[in-house]
Every structure is written in structure tokens, then in C-alpha cells.
Short mmCIF file of C-alpha atoms in Angstrom, two decimals:
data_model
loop_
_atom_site.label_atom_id
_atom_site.label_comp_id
_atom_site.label_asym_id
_atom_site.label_seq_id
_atom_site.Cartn_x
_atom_site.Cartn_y
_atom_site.Cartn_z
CA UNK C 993 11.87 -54.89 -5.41
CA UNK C 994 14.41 -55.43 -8.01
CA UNK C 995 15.43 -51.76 -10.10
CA UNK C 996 16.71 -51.95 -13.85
CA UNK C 997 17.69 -49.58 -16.42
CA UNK C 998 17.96 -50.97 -20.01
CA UNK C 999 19.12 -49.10 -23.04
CA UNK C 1000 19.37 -49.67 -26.88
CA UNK C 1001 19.13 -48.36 -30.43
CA UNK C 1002 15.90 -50.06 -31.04
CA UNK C 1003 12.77 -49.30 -28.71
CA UNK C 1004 10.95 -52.65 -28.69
CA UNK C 1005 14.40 -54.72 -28.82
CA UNK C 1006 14.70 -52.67 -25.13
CA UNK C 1007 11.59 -53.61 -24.39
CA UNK C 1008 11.40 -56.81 -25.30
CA UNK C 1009 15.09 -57.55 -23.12
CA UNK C 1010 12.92 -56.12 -20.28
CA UNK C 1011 9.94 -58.80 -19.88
CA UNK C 1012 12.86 -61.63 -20.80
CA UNK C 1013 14.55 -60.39 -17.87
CA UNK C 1014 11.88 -59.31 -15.47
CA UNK C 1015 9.09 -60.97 -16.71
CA UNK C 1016 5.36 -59.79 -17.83
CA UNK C 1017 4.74 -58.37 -14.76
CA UNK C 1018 7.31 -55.80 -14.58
CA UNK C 1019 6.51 -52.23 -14.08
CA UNK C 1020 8.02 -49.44 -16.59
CA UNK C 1021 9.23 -46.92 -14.66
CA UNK C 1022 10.10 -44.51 -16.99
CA UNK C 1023 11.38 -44.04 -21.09
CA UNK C 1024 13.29 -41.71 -22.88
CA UNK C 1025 15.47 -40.79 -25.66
CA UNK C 1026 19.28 -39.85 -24.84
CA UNK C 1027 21.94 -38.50 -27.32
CA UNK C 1028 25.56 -39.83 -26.29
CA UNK C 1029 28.41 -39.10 -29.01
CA UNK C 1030 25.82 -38.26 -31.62
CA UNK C 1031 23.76 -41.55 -31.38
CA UNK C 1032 20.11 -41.85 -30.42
CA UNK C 1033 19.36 -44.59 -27.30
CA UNK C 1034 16.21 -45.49 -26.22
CA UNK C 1035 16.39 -46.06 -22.21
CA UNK C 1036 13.77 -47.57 -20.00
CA UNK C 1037 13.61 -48.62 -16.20
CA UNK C 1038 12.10 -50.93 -14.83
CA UNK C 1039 10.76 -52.35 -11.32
CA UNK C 1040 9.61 -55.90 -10.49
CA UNK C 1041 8.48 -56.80 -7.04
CA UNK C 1042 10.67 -60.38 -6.96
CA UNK C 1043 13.23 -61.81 -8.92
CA UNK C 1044 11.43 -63.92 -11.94
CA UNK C 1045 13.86 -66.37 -11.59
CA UNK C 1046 13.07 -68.46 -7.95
CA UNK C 1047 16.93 -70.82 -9.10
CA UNK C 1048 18.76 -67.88 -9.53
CA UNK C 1049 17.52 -65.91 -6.68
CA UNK C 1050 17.65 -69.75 -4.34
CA UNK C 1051 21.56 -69.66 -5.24
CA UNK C 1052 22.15 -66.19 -4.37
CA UNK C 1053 22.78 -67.57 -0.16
CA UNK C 1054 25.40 -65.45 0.22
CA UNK C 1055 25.11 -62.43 2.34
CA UNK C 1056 27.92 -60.70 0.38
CA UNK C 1057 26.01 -60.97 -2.63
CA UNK C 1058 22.27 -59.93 -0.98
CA UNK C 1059 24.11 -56.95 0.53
CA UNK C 1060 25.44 -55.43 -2.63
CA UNK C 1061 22.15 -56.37 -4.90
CA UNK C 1062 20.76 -53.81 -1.98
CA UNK C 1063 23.17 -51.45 -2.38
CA UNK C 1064 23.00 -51.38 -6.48
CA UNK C 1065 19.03 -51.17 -5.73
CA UNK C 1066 19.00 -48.28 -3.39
CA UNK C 1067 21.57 -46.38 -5.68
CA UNK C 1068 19.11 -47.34 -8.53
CA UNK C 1069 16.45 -45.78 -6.76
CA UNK C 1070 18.16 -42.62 -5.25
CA UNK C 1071 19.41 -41.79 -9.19
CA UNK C 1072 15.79 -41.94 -10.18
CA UNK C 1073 14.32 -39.52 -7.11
CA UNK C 1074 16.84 -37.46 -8.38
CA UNK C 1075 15.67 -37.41 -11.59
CA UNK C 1076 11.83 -36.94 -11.03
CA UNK C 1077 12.22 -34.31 -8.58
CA UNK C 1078 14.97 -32.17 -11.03
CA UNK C 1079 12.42 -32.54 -13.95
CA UNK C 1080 9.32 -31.48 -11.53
CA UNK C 1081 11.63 -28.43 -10.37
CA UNK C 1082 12.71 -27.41 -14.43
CA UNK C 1083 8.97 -27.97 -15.09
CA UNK C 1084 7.48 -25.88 -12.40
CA UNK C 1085 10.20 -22.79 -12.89
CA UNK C 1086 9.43 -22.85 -16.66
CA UNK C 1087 5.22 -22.72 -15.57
CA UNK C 1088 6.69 -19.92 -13.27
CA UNK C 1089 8.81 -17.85 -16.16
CA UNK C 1090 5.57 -17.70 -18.38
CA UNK C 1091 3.53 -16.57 -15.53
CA UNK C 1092 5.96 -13.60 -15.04
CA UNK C 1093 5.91 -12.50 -18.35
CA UNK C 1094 9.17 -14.21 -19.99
CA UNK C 1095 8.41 -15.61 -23.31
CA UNK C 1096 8.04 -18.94 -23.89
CA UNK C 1097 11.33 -19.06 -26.17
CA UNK C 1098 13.38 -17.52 -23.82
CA UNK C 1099 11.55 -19.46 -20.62
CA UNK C 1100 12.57 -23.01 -22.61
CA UNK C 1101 16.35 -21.96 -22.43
CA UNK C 1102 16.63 -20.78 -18.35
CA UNK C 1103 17.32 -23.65 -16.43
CA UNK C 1104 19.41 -21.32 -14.16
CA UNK C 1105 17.45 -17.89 -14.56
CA UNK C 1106 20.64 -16.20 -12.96
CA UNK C 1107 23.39 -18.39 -14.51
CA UNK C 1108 21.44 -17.21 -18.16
CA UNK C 1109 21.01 -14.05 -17.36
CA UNK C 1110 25.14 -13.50 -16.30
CA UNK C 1111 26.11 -14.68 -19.52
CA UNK C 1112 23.95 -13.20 -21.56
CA UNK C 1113 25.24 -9.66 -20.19
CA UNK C 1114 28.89 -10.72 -20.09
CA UNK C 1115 28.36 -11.43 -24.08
CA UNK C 1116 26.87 -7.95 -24.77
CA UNK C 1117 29.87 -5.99 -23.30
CA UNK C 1118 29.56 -2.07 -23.23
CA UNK C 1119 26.68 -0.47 -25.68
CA UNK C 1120 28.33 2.16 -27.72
CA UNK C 1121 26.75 5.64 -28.24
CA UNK C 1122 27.24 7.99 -30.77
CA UNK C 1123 26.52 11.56 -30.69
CA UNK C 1124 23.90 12.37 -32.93
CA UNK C 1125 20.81 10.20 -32.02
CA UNK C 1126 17.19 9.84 -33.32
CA UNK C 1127 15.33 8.39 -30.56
CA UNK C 1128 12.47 6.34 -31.41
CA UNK C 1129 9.67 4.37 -29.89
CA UNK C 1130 5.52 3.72 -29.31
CA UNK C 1131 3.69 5.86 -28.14
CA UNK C 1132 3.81 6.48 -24.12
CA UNK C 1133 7.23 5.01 -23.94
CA UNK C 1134 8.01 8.35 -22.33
CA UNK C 1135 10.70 9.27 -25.03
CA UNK C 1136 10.58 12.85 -24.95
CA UNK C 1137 11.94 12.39 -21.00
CA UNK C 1138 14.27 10.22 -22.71
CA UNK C 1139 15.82 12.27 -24.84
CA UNK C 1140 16.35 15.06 -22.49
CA UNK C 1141 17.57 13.19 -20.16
CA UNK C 1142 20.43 11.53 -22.26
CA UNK C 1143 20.87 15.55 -23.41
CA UNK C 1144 21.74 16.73 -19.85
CA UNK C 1145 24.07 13.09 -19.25
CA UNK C 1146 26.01 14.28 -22.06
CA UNK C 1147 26.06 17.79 -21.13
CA UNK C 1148 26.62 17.91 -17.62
CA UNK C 1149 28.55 14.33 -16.81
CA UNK C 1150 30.34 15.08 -20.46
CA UNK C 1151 30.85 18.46 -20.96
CA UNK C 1152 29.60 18.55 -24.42
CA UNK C 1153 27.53 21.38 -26.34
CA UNK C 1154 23.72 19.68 -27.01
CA UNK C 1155 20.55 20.82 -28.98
CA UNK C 1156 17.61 19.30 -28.96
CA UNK C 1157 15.06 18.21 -32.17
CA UNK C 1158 11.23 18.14 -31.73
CA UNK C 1159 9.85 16.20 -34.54
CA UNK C 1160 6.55 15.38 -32.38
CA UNK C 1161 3.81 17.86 -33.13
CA UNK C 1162 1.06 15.04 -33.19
CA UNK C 1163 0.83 14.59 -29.59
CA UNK C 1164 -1.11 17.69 -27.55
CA UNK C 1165 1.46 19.57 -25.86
CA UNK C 1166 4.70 17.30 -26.85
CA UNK C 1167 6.04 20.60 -28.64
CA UNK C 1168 5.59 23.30 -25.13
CA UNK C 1169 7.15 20.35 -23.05
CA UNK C 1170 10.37 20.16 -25.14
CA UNK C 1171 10.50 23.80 -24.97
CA UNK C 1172 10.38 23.96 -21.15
CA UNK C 1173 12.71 21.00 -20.39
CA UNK C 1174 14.94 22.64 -22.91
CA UNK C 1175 14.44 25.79 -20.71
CA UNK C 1176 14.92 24.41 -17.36
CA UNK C 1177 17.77 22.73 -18.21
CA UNK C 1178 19.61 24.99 -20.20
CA UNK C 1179 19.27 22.79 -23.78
CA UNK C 1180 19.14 24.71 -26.87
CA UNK C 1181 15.81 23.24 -28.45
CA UNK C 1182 14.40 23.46 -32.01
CA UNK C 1183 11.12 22.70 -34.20
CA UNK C 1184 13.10 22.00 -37.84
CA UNK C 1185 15.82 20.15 -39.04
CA UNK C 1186 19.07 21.84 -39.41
CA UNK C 1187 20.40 21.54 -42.61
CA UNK C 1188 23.55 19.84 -41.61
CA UNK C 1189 24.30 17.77 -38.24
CA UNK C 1190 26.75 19.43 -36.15
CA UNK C 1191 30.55 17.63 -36.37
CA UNK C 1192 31.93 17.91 -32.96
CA UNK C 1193 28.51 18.78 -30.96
CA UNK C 1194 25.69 16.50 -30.11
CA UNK C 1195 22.57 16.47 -32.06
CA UNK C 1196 19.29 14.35 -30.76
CA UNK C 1197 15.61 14.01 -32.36
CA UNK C 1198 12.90 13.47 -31.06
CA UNK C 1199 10.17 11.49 -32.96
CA UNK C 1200 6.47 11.26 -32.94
CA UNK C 1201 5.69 7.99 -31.24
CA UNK C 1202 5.67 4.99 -33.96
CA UNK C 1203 2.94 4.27 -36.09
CA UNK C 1204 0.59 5.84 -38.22
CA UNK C 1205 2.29 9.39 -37.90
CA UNK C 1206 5.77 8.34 -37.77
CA UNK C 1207 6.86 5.16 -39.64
CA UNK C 1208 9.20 3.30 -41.52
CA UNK C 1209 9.05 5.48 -45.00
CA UNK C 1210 9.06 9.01 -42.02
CA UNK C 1211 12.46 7.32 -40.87
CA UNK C 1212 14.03 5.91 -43.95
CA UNK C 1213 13.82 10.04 -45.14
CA UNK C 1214 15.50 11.23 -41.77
CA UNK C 1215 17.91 8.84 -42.23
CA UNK C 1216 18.67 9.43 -46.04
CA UNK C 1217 19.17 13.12 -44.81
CA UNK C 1218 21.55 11.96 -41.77
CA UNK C 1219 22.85 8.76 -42.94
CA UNK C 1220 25.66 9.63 -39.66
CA UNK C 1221 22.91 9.34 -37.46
CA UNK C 1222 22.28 6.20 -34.90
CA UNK C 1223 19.17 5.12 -33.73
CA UNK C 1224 18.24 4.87 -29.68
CA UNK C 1225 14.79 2.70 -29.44
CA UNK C 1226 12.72 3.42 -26.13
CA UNK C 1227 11.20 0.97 -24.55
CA UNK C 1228 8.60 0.99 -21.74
CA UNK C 1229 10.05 -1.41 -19.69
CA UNK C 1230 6.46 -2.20 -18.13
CA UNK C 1231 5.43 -2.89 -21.72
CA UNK C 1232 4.02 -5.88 -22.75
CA UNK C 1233 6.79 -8.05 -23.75
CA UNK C 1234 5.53 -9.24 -27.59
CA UNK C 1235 4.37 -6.07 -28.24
CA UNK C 1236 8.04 -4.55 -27.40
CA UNK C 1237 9.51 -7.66 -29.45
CA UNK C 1238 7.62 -6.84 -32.25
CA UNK C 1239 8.49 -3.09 -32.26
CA UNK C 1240 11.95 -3.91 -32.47
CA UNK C 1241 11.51 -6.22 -35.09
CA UNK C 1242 10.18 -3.93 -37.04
CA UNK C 1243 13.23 -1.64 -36.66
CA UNK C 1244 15.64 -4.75 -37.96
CA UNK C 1245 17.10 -3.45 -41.20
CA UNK C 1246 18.01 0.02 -39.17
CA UNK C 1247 21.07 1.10 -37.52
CA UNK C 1248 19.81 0.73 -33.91
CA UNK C 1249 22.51 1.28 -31.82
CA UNK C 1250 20.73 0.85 -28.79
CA UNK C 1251 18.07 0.57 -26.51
CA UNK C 1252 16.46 2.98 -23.30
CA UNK C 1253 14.34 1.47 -20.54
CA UNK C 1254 11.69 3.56 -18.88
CA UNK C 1255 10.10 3.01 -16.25
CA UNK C 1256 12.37 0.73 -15.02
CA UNK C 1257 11.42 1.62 -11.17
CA UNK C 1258 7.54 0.08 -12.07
CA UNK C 1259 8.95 -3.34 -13.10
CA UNK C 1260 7.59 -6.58 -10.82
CA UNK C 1261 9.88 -8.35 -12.47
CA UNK C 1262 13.33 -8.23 -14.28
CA UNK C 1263 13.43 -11.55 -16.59
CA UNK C 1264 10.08 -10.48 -18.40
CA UNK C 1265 12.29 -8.34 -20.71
CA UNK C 1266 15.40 -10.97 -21.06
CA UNK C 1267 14.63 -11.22 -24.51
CA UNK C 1268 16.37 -8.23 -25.23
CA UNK C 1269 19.62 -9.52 -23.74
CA UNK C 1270 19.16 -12.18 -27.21
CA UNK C 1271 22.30 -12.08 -28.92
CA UNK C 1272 20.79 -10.47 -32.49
CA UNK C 1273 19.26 -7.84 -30.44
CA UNK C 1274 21.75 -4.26 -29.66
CA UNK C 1275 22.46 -3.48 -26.28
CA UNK C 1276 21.37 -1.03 -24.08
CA UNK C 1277 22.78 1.99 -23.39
CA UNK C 1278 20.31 4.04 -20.47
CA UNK C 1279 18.17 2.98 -17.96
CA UNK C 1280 15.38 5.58 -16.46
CA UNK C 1281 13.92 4.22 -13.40
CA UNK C 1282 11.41 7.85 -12.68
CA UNK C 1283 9.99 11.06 -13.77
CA UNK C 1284 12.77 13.51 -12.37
CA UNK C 1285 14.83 15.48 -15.38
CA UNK C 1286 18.11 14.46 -15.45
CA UNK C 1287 18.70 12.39 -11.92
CA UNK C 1288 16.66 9.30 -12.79
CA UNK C 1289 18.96 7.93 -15.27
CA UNK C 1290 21.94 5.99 -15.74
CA UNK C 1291 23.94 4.44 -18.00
CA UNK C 1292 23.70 1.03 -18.15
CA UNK C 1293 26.26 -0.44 -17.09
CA UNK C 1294 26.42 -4.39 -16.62
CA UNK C 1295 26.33 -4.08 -12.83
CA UNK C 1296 23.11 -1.75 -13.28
CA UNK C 1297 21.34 -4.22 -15.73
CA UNK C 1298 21.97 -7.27 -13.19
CA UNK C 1299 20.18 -5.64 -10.88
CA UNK C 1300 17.18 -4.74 -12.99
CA UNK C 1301 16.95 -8.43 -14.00
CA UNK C 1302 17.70 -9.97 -11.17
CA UNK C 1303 14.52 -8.15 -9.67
CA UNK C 1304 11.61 -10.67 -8.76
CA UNK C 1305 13.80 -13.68 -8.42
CA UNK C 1306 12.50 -15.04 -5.18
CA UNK C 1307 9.15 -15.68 -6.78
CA UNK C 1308 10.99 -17.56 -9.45
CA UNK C 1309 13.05 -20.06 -7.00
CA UNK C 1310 10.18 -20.24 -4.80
CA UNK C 1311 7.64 -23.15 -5.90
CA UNK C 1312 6.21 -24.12 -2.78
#
């Protein structure tokens, strides 16, 4: 069998060099556009089982020149194994991505999951956190555990003076719980707005989950009245991924200085939130990975976030 690749600007002028060279009955192997210093080339390969030309292939007595037509066929042929079987791989991972939960956007970019992953969190660098906070988030994204437990991190690991701001009086029982966390843990806790946001000491609300009770115009008016303030967005990291994409869109044209992940132990699989480590989204700044008031939390560091994304891997890399 005699192996030829044949390239051009023009499609059928490739083709047509083919079946001059090879002859009718040569088999098309495979065809595709490349891009080489900004020009377009159309490449095809091509098999035929004998050489279409019996004089040219009667001269060709020489051992010498039979060995190396050999050698330039098996190379041919070991270049295009290669090929197949690194498209099938990219294929089946991306089929493998979606089935995990990674969008499809995000999917089409990780032909090395961990590779992408590494440099997406050595471009977001540290997440910076400012001290008065309005936390905000859906429903059942557990942000009231949230907040207090960012309240005793910067109380206890920061030695700073912390109340507490219950905005969420929609949700049976929201108000009695932020009154006995703030007990427990020592947190001064209140129902109202202050009138002016502490200077030196930390401040952080907590909001009614987003939606119909608490919206855009509910947090364009706390902002107006803190325009100091920072948002945190809390995420259920078990969540289903568009839904979570489309919260945060929503929260585009605010100051969202970060993000919190809950629920971080309950995740199957890291990558199916990489599309927060997208360059236009903020970074984030706490993980919580269980229910316990203040130990399951930490701050996330890039060494912490590897390993949450990293999680599930195996089943990723493993396409048997």
C-alpha cells in the first residue's frame, strides 16, 4: 500500500493532484482544513493498494530505494494512528466533560482538564475581601451559614469587632437562627440597618434569598445607602451549573467582589463549576465544605481550590 498526504489552497486542485497521482482507485483517507502563518490549506491523504504506475514501480530494482519507500510508508502510517487515536481521545473526554456537568463552552476549551484548570487559578491570584459585605444568593444556597461563618473567620482568625445584619424575614425561622448563631458564637446580631456602616469594624448582611422578595431594585437601594459596601455571591456548589451561571449574570453591573462555595464536601465532581474560574468572572474568596459553625470553612486559597477541582478526575481520564 502506497500512503500520501497532499495539500493546497484549492480543495479540488488537491484532489484532482490525488487521482493524477494515485489513480481513480485511490482511497481518501482523511481531509481537513489547517491554518499555517495565517493561510487556509486544504490537506488530504490518501492510500492506494499498488503503485499506478507498473514503469515507474519496474525501475525502482533497487533495494535501497524499496527499503526507504517502506520506511516513508510506515512513518506515513504511524503519523496518522496518531492522529485518529488523539482525536478519538479529545472526542471522548469532551462526551465525558458534558456528562459531568461542565458546560459545553468551557468542555470545548479543556484538552488538558488539569493543565486548564492550573492556569486558570494562577490568572485569578488572591480574591480580595473587604470588610463590610452584603452576601447574596438563591434560595438554599445556605447563606445565612455563610455569613456567620465568614463573621467568626474574621473575628477569631482576625481579631476584628463583627455584627451581623438579618435582612431575611421571608424565610420561616431565618430571623431565630441568626439570633442563635449570633448567640453561640458571641456575634452581635441585628434586625435593621444601622444608619451608618461602621469605619474600622466589620459589618455583614444578610439577604433574603434572590428573587421575588429580594431583587435587583431591593439591592440597587442597599447599595445606594452603602455605596462602601462589596458584594459576596453564594453559591451552592452542588447547584446546577446554568442555573448558577445565570445568577451571576444577573449580578454583572454590581460590585461583586467575590464568590462562597457551599457545600463543597457534596460535590462528585470539581470541573462542573470551572466556569467560574472564566476570566470576567471575580474570584473566590471562602469555601464551606459542611454544616459545623465556624470549622467548615476556609479561605480559598489556590492550593484549596485545586483540590476542589481536581476532584472526580479519574472518571475524566478514564474512557475505557
Amino acid at each position: 500500500m502506497r500512503i500520501k498526504r497532499f495539500r493546497g489552497e484549492n480543495a479540488l486542485e488537491v484532489l484532482a493532484r490525488v487521482k493524477k497521482e494515485l489513480g481513480e482507485e485511490a482511497l481518501i483517507l482523511s481531509s481537513r482544513r489547517v491554518e499555517e502563518e495565517g493561510k487556509i490549506f486544504y490537506e488530504i491523504t490518501a492510500a492506494v493498494d499498488q503503485d499506478p504506475n507498473p514503469e515507474v514501480s519496474e525501475s525502482k530494482n533497487s533495494s535501497q530505494d524499496t527499503l526507504s519507500d517502506i520506511r516513508a510508508e510506515l512513518s506515513e502510517i504511524k503519523s496518522l494512528l496518531r492522529e485518529a487515536f488523539s482525536e478519538k481521545i479529545i472526542q471522548g473526554r469532551y462526551v465525558k466533560l458534558l456528562e459531568m456537568g461542565v458546560l459545553p463552552e468551557v468542555a470545548s476549551e479543556m484538552e488538558d482538564p488539569v493543565r486548564w484548570v492550573r492556569d486558570r487559578l494562577s490568572r485569578k491570584g488572591a480574591s480580595p475581601l473587604s470588610r463590610h459585605l452584603i452576601f447574596v444568593g438563591p434560595a438554599g444556597a445556605g447563606k445565612t451559614s455563610a455569613v456567620f461563618k465568614v463573621a467568626a473567620w474574621f473575628k477569631y482568625r482576625q481579631g476584628l469587632e463583627v455584627t451581623v445584619v438579618t435582612l431575611n424575614r421571608h424565610r420561616v425561622g431565618a430571623r431565630g437562627e441568626a439570633l442563635r448563631l449570633g448567640e453561640l458564637l458571641e456575634i452581635p446580631v441585628k434586625t435593621e440597618l444601622p444608619e451608618t456602616f461602621p469605619q474600622r469594624d466589620c459589618l455583614l448582611i444578610d439577604t433574603p434569598g434572590w428573587g421575588w422578595n429580594f431583587g435587583p431594585e431591593e439591592l440597587e437601594a442597599l447599595l445606594e445607602r452603602f455605596p462602601q459596601a462589596r458584594i459576596q455571591a453564594v453559591l451552592n456548589a452542588v447547584e446546577q451549573p446554568l442555573s448558577l451561571k445565570r445568577f451571576l449574570k444577573e449580578l454583572g453591573d454590581y460590585p461583586v467582589e467575590g464568590l462562597v462555595l457551599t457545600q463543597v464536601d457534596r460535590m462528585a465532581c470539581g470541573l462542573s463549576l470551572s466556569f467560574i474560574l472564566k476570566d470576567d468572572l471575580p474570584g473566590v474568596s471562602f469555601v464551606s465544605s459542611g454544616p459545623r459553625v465556624p470549622e467548615d470553612l476556609a479561605r480559598a486559597t489556590p492550593e484549596v481550590l485545586e483540590r476542589i477541582f481536581m476532584r472526580g478526575l479519574k472518571a475524566v481520564y478514564d474512557l475505557k
